Short mmCIF file of C-alpha atoms and ligand atoms in Angstrom, two decimals:
data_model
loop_
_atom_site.label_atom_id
_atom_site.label_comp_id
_atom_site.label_asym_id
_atom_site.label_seq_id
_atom_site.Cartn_x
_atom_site.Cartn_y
_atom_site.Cartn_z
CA UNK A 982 -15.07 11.61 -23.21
CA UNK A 983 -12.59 10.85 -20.55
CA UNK A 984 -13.87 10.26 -17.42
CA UNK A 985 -11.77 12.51 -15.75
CA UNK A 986 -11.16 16.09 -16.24
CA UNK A 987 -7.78 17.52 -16.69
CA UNK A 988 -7.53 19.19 -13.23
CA UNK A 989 -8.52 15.89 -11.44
CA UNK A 990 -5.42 14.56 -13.50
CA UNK A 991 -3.10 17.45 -13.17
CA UNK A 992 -3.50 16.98 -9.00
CA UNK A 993 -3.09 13.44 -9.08
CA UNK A 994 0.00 13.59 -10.88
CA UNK A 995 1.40 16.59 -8.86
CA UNK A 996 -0.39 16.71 -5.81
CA UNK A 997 0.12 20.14 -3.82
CA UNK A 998 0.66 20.39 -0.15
CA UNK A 999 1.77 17.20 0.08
CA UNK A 1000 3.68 16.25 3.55
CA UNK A 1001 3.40 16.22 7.44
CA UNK A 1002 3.53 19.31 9.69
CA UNK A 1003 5.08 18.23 12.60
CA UNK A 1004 4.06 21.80 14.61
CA UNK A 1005 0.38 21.18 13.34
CA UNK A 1006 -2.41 22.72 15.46
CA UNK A 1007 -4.45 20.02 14.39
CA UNK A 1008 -4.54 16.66 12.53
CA UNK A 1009 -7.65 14.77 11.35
CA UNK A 1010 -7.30 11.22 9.82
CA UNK A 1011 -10.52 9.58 8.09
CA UNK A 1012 -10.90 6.33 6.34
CA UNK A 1013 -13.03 4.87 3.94
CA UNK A 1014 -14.02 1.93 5.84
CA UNK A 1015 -15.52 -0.12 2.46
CA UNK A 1016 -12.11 1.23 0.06
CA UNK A 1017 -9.80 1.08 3.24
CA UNK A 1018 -8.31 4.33 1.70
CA UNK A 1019 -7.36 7.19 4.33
CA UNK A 1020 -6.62 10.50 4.58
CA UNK A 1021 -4.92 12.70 7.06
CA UNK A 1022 -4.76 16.40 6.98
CA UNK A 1023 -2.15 18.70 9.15
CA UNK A 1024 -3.24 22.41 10.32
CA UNK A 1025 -1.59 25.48 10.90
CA UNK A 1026 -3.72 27.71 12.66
CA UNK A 1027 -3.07 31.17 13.65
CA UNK A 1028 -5.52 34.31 14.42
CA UNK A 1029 -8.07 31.67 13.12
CA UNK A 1030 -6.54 31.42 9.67
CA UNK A 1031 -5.10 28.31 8.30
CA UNK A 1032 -1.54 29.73 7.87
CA UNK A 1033 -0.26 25.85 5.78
CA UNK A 1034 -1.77 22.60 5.34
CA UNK A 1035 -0.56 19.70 4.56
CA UNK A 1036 -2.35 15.45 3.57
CA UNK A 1037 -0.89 12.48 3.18
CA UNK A 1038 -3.13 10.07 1.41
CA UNK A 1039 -3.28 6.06 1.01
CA UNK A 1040 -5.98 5.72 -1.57
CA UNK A 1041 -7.02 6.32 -4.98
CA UNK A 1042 -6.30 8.79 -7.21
CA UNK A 1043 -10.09 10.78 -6.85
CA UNK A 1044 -8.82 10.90 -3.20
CA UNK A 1045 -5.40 11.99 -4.03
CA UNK A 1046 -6.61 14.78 -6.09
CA UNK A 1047 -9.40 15.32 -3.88
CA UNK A 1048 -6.98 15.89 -0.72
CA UNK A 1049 -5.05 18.42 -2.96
CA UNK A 1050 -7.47 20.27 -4.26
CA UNK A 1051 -9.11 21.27 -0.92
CA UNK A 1052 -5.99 21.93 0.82
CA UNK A 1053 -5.80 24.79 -1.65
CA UNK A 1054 -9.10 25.70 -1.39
CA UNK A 1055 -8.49 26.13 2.59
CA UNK A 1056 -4.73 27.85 2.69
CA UNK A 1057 -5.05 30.97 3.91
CA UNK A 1058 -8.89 31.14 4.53
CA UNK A 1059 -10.59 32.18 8.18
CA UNK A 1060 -12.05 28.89 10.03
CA UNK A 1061 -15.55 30.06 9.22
CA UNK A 1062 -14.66 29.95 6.14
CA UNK A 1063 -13.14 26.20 6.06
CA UNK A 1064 -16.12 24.87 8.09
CA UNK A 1065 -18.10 25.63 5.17
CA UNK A 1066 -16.19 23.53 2.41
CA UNK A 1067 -18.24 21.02 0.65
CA UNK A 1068 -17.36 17.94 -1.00
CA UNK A 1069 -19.29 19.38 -3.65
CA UNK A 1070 -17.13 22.23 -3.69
CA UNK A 1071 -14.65 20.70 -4.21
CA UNK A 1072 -15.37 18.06 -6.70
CA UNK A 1073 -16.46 21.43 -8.60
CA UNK A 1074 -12.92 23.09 -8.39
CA UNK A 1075 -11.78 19.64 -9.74
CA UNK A 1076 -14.56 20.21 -12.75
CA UNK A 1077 -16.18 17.25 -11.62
CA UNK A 1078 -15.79 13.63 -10.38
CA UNK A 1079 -17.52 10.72 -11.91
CA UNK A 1080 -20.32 10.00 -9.86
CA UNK A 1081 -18.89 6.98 -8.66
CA UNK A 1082 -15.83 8.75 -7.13
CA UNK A 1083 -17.92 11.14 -5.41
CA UNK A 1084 -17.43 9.42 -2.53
CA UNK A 1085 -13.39 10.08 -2.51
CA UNK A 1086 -14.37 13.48 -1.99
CA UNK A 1087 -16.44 13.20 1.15
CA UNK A 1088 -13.00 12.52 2.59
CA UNK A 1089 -11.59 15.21 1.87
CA UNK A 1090 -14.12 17.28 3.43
CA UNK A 1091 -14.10 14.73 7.06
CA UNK A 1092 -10.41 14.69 7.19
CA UNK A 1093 -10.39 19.00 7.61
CA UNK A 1094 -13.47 18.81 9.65
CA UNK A 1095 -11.77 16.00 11.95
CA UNK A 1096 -8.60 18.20 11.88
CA UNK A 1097 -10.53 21.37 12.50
CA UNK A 1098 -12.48 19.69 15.48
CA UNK A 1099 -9.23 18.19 17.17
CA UNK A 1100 -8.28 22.15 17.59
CA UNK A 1101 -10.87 22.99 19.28
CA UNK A 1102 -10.07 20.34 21.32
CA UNK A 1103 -6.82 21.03 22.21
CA UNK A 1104 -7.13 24.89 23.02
CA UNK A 1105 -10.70 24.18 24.74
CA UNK A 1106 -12.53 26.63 22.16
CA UNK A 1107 -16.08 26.23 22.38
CA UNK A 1108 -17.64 24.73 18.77
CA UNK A 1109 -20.62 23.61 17.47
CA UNK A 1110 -20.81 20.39 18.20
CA UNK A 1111 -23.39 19.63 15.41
CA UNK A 1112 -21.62 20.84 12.85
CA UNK A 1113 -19.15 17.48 13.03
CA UNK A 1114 -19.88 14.17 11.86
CA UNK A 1115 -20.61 11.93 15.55
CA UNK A 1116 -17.94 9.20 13.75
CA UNK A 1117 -15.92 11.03 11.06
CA UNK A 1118 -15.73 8.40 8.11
CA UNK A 1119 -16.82 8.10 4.55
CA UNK A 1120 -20.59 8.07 5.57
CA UNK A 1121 -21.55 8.48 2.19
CA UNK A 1122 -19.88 5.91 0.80
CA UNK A 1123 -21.58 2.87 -0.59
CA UNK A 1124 -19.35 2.30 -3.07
CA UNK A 1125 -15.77 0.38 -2.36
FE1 FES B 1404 -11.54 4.99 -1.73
FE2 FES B 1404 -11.62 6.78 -3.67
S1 FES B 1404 -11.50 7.11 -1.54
S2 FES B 1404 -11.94 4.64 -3.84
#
């Protein structure tokens, strides 16, 4: 069986949403402190919908296909909405990671929560603090 599925492939090879948005609203970058891979992702926020979204991503290609995937999963969705994105949800839309790229995932899912939280920062909008990693990284991560 291959080990990974043909979606996982298919965004690796042509990643979507791919880029910087220099007008972003916000912009969380995490890293993988045992892989040293990092993500960034780039907000458009308007009438608390993600209006575009855009990653770049140094790392591997779980990470690469994980950044993609979500950023789809997110365009065009109310923040409530995007707070509530899993890794698991989206190693699902990707029909599954091996467990032992799991991890590459988790980043996906910091990286929006990081860029989510730096826009509440900027326009002073009260959030739930609790809902945000203290130190957005790959906590999950035991694997480099
Ligand atoms: Fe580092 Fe996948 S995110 S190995």
């Amino acid at each position: 069986m291959a080990l990974y599925s043909e979606k996982v492939m298919d965004h690796f090879r042509n990643p979507r949403n791919v880029g910087v948005l220099d007008d972003a609203d916000g912009v969380g970058e995490v890293g993988n402190v045992k892989c040293g891979d990092i993500m960034k992702i780039y907000l458009k926020i308007e009438d608390n919908i993600v209006r575009d979204v855009k990653f770049e991503t140094f790392g591997c290609g779980s990470a690469i296909a994980s950044s993609s995937m979500a950023t789809e999963l997110i365009k065009g969705k109310p923040l409530e909405e995007v707070m509530k994105l899993t890794n698991k949800a989206v190693a699902e839309a990707l029909d599954g990671l091996p467990p032992i790229k799991m991890h590459c995932s988790v980043l996906a899912e910091e990286a929006i929560k990081a860029a989510l939280k730096d826009y509440y920062e900027k326009n002073d909008i009260p959030y739930d603090k609790s809902q945000f990693p203290a130190t957005p990284t790959c906590a999950s991560c035991e694997i480099g």
